[in-house]
Coordinates of N, CA and C in Angstrom, one line a residue:
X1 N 129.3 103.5 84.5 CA 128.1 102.8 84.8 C 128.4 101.3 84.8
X2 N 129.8 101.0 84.4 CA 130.0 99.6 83.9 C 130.3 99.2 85.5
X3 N 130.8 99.6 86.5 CA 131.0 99.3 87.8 C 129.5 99.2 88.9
X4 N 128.2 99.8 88.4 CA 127.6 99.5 89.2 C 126.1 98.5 89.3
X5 N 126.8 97.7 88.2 CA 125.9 95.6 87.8 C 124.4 96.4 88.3
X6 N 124.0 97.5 87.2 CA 122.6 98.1 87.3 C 121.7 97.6 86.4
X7 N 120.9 96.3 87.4 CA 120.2 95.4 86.8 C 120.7 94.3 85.7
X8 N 121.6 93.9 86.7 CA 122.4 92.8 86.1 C 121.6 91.4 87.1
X9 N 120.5 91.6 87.3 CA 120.0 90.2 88.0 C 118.8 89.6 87.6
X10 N 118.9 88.6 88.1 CA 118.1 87.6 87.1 C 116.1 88.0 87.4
X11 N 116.0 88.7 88.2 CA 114.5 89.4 88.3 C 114.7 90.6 86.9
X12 N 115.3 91.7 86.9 CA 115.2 92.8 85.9 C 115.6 92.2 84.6
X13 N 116.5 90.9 84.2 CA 116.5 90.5 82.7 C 114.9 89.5 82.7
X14 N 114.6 89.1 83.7 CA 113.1 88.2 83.6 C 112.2 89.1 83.3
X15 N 112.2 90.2 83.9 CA 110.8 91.3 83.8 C 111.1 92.0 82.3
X16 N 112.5 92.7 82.4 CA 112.5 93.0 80.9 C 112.0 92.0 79.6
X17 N 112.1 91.2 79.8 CA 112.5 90.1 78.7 C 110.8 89.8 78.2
X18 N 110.0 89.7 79.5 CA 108.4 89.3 79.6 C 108.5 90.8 79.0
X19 N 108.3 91.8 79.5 CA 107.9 93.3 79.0 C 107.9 93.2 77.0
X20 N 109.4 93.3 76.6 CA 109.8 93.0 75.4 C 108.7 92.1 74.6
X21 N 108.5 90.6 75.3 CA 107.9 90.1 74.3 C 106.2 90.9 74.4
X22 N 105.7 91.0 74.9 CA 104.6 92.1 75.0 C 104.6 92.8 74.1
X23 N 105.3 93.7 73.8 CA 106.0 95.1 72.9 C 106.0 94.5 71.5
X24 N 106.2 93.7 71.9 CA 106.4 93.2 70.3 C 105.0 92.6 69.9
X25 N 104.8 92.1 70.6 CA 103.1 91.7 70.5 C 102.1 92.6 69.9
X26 N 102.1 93.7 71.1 CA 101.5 94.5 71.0 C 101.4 95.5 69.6
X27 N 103.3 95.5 69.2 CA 103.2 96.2 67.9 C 102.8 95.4 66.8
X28 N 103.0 94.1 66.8 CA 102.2 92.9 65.7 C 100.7 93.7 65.6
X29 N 100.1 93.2 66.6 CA 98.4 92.9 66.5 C 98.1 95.3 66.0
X30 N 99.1 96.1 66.1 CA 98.5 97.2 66.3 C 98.9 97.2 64.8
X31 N 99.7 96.8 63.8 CA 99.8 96.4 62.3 C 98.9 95.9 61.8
X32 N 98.1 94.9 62.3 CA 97.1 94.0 62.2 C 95.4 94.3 62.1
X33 N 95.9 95.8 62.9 CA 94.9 96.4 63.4 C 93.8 95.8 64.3
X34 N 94.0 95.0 65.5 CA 93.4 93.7 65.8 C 93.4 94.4 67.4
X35 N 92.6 95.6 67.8 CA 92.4 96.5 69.3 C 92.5 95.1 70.3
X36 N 91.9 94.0 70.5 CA 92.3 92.8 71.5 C 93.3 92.3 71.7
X37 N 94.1 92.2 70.3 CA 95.5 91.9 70.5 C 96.6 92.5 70.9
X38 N 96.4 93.8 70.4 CA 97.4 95.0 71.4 C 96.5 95.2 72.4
X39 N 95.9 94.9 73.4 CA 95.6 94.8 74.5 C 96.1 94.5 75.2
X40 N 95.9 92.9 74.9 CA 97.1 91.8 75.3 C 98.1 92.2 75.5
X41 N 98.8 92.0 74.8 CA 99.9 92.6 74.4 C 100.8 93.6 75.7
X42 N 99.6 94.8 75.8 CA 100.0 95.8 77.2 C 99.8 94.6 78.0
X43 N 98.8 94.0 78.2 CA 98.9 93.1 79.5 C 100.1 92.1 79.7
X44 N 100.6 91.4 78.6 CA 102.0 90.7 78.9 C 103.3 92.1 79.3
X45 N 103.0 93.3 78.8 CA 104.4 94.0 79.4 C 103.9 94.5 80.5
X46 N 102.9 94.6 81.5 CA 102.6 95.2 82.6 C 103.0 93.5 83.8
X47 N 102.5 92.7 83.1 CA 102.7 91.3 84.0 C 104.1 90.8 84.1
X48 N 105.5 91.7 82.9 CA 106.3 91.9 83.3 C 107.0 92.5 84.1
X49 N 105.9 93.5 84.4 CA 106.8 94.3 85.6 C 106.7 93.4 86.8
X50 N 104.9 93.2 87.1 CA 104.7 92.1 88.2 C 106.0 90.8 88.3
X51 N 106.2 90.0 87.5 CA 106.9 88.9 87.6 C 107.9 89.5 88.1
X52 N 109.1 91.1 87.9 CA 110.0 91.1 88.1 C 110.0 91.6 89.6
X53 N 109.0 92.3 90.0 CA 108.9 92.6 91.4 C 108.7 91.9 92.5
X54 N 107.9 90.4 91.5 CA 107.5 89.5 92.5 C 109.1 88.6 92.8
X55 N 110.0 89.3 91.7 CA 111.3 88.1 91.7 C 111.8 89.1 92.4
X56 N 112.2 90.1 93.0 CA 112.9 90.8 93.9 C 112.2 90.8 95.2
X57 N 111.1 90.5 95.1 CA 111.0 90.5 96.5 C 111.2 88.9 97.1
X58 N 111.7 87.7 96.1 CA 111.9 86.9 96.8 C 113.5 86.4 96.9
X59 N 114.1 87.6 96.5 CA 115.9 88.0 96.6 C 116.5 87.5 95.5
X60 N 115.6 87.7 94.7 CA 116.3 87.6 93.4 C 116.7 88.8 92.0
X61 N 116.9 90.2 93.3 CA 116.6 91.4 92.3 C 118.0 91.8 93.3
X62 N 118.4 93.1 92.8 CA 119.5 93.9 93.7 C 119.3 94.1 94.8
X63 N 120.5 93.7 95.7 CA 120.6 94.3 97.3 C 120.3 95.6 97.3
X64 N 119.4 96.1 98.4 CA 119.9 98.0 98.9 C 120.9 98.1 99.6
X65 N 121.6 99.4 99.2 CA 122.4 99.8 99.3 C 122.8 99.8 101.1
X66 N 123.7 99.6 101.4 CA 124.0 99.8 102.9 C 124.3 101.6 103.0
X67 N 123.3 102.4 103.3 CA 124.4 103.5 103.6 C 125.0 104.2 104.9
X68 N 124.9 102.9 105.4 CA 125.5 102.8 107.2 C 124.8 103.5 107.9
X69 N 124.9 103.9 108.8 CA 124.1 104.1 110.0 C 123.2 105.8 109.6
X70 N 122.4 105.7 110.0 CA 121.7 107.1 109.8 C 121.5 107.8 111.0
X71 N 121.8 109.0 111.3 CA 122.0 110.0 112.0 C 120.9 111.0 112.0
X72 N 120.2 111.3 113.2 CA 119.0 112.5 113.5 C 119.9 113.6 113.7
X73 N 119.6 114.6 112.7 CA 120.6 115.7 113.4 C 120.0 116.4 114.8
X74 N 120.6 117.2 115.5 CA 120.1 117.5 116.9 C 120.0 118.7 116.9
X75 N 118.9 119.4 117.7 CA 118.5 120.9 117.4 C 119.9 121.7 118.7
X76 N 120.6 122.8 117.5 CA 121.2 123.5 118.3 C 120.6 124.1 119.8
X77 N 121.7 124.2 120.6 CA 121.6 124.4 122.0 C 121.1 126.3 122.0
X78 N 120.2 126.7 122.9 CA 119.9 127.8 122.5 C 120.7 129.1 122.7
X79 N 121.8 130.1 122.4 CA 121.9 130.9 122.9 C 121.5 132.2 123.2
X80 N 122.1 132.7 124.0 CA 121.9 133.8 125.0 C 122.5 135.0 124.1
X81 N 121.7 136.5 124.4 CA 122.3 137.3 123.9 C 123.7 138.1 124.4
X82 N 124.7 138.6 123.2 CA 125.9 139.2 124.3 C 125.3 140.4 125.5
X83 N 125.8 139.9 126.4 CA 126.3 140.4 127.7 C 125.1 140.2 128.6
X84 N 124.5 139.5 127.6 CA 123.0 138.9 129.2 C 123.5 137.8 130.0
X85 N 123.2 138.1 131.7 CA 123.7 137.4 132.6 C 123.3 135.5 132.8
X86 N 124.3 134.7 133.3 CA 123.9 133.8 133.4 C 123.0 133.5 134.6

């Protein structure tokens, strides 16, 4: 796995990172027992997904994969039964 930099870019450590602090929030205030504050909380890790999607779609997340050219397969040609005339 160490060969394929899976979410080695600076959108997925941003989105993680916002997520995390959420999580942690969220488990504070649910100690706290404080239902608004782990609210929050989900809302800072869901706004980390947003931030990280909004950072890949402005090329700051992983390339797609090139998997070269794509090909329609083509329906076999029909044949004829043995010994029926052409």
């Amino acid at each position: 796995m160490a060969g394929s930099s899976h979410g080695h870019t600076p959108a997925a450590w941003t989105g993680v990172i916002i997520a995390f602090i959420g999580f942690c929030v969220s488990g504070a205030f649910t100690v706290l027992a404080d239902p608004l504050g782990f609210w929050a909380g989900l809302v800072i890790v869901a706004l980390g997904g947003v931030v990280g999607g909004i950072m890949r779609l402005m090329g700051l997340g992983q390339p797609k994969a090139d998997r070269g050219p794509q090909t329609v397969p083509q329906p076999e040609p029909a044949r004829q039964a043995v010994g029926a005339e052409s």
